[in-house]
Every structure is written in C-alpha cells, then in structure tokens.
PDB file of C-alpha atoms and ligand atoms in Angstrom:
ATOM      1  CA  MET C   1     -51.944 318.394-180.344  1.00 73.00           C
ATOM      2  CA  THR C   2     -53.114 320.529-183.233  1.00 89.00           C
ATOM      3  CA  ASP C   3     -52.251 323.947-183.108  1.00 95.00           C
ATOM      4  CA  PRO C   4     -55.034 326.982-183.739  1.00 97.00           C
ATOM      5  CA  ALA C   5     -56.308 328.668-186.781  1.00 97.00           C
ATOM      6  CA  CYS C   6     -57.457 332.597-187.013  1.00 97.00           C
ATOM      7  CA  ARG C   7     -61.197 332.849-187.552  1.00 96.00           C
ATOM      8  CA  ASN C   8     -60.401 335.356-189.668  1.00 95.00           C
ATOM      9  CA  CYS C   9     -58.216 334.713-192.260  1.00 94.00           C
ATOM     10  CA  HIS C  10     -57.608 331.013-191.898  1.00 96.00           C
ATOM     11  CA  ARG C  11     -53.631 331.261-190.971  1.00 97.00           C
ATOM     12  CA  ILE C  12     -52.850 328.162-188.651  1.00 97.00           C
ATOM     13  CA  VAL C  13     -50.552 329.971-185.622  1.00 97.00           C
ATOM     14  CA  GLU C  14     -48.328 327.872-184.162  1.00 94.00           C
ATOM     15  CA  ASP C  15     -46.596 329.034-180.727  1.00 93.00           C
ATOM     16  CA  SER C  16     -48.108 332.179-180.664  1.00 95.00           C
ATOM     17  CA  GLU C  17     -51.943 333.460-178.913  1.00 95.00           C
ATOM     18  CA  THR C  18     -51.702 335.673-181.334  1.00 97.00           C
ATOM     19  CA  CYS C  19     -52.591 335.589-185.036  1.00 97.00           C
ATOM     20  CA  PRO C  20     -49.321 336.597-186.857  1.00 95.00           C
ATOM     21  CA  VAL C  21     -51.180 337.848-190.805  1.00 94.00           C
ATOM     22  CA  CYS C  22     -53.566 339.986-188.880  1.00 95.00           C
ATOM     23  CA  ARG C  23     -53.241 339.992-185.087  1.00 96.00           C
ATOM     24  CA  SER C  24     -56.556 338.429-184.160  1.00 97.00           C
ATOM     25  CA  THR C  25     -56.909 336.654-181.021  1.00 98.00           C
ATOM     26  CA  SER C  26     -59.672 334.111-182.269  1.00 97.00           C
ATOM     27  CA  LEU C  27     -58.375 331.045-183.028  1.00 97.00           C
ATOM     28  CA  THR C  28     -60.332 327.877-183.189  1.00 97.00           C
ATOM     29  CA  GLU C  29     -58.604 324.247-183.024  1.00 96.00           C
ATOM     30  CA  ASN C  30     -62.102 323.778-184.555  1.00 96.00           C
ATOM     31  CA  TRP C  31     -60.679 323.367-188.016  1.00 97.00           C
ATOM     32  CA  ARG C  32     -60.158 321.021-190.959  1.00 96.00           C
ATOM     33  CA  GLY C  33     -57.810 320.629-193.671  1.00 96.00           C
ATOM     34  CA  TYR C  34     -54.803 322.967-194.798  1.00 94.00           C
ATOM     35  CA  VAL C  35     -53.119 323.673-196.983  1.00 95.00           C
ATOM     36  CA  VAL C  36     -49.327 325.196-197.362  1.00 96.00           C
ATOM     37  CA  ILE C  37     -49.189 328.367-199.505  1.00 96.00           C
ATOM     38  CA  ILE C  38     -45.376 329.016-200.591  1.00 97.00           C
ATOM     39  CA  ASP C  39     -46.193 331.586-203.117  1.00 97.00           C
ATOM     40  CA  PRO C  40     -49.551 333.573-203.015  1.00 96.00           C
ATOM     41  CA  LYS C  41     -48.386 335.975-206.125  1.00 96.00           C
ATOM     42  CA  ARG C  42     -48.699 332.829-207.807  1.00 96.00           C
ATOM     43  CA  SER C  43     -51.213 330.114-206.179  1.00 94.00           C
ATOM     44  CA  LYS C  44     -54.622 329.728-207.353  1.00 93.00           C
ATOM     45  CA  ILE C  45     -55.414 328.627-203.686  1.00 90.00           C
ATOM     46  CA  ALA C  46     -53.838 331.531-202.164  1.00 94.00           C
ATOM     47  CA  GLU C  47     -56.060 334.187-203.893  1.00 93.00           C
ATOM     48  CA  LYS C  48     -59.509 331.863-203.632  1.00 90.00           C
ATOM     49  CA  LEU C  49     -58.853 332.138-199.413  1.00 89.00           C
ATOM     50  CA  ASN C  50     -57.265 335.435-199.721  1.00 89.00           C
ATOM     51  CA  VAL C  51     -53.795 334.867-198.653  1.00 93.00           C
ATOM     52  CA  GLU C  52     -51.097 337.300-199.065  1.00 93.00           C
ATOM     53  CA  HIS C  53     -48.351 336.010-196.847  1.00 94.00           C
ATOM     54  CA  PRO C  54     -46.960 332.434-196.997  1.00 96.00           C
ATOM     55  CA  GLY C  55     -47.603 330.119-194.620  1.00 96.00           C
ATOM     56  CA  LYS C  56     -49.665 326.969-193.582  1.00 96.00           C
ATOM     57  CA  TYR C  57     -53.844 327.481-193.560  1.00 97.00           C
ATOM     58  CA  ALA C  58     -56.782 326.031-192.820  1.00 96.00           C
ATOM     59  CA  LEU C  59     -59.155 325.129-195.548  1.00 95.00           C
ATOM     60  CA  LYS C  60     -62.201 325.015-193.088  1.00 95.00           C
ATOM     61  CA  VAL C  61     -62.433 326.881-189.759  1.00 94.00           C
ATOM     62  CA  ARG C  62     -65.552 327.254-187.624  1.00 88.00           C
TER      63      ARG C  62
HETATM   64 ZN1  LIG F   1     -55.587 335.638-188.827  1.00 51.65          ZN
END
C-alpha cells in the first residue's frame, strides 16, 4: 500500500488523514519519487521544495 502525499507541501503522510506539517487534509496517492530530508537547513533539495521539517517528501504530486 502506498502512503499518501500532501498536495500542499508534498510531505508523505503515514498513519494519518492529516498532513503533520501544514495540517492539510488534501492528500493524494498519485505521486512519484521521494526524498528523505534529514536536515532541511543544509539540504539543497529541501530549499527547492520549500521544506522546513525533516521527513519524507514526494518529488512530484498531482
Ligand atoms: Zn502538507
């Protein structure tokens, strides 16, 4: 089973109906590729995705 990703901030949401980062309930299983961001302040990808919290993020969300 695929965990859904948040349409708003791309966070991959596990065991929840609500995004833990932005509190959005707009989740989709239609996403591709993911990155694990451990230290958002030192990550270029985090900067590009506008990520401020560590976690798993989808690269492409539809
Ligand atoms: Zn979110």
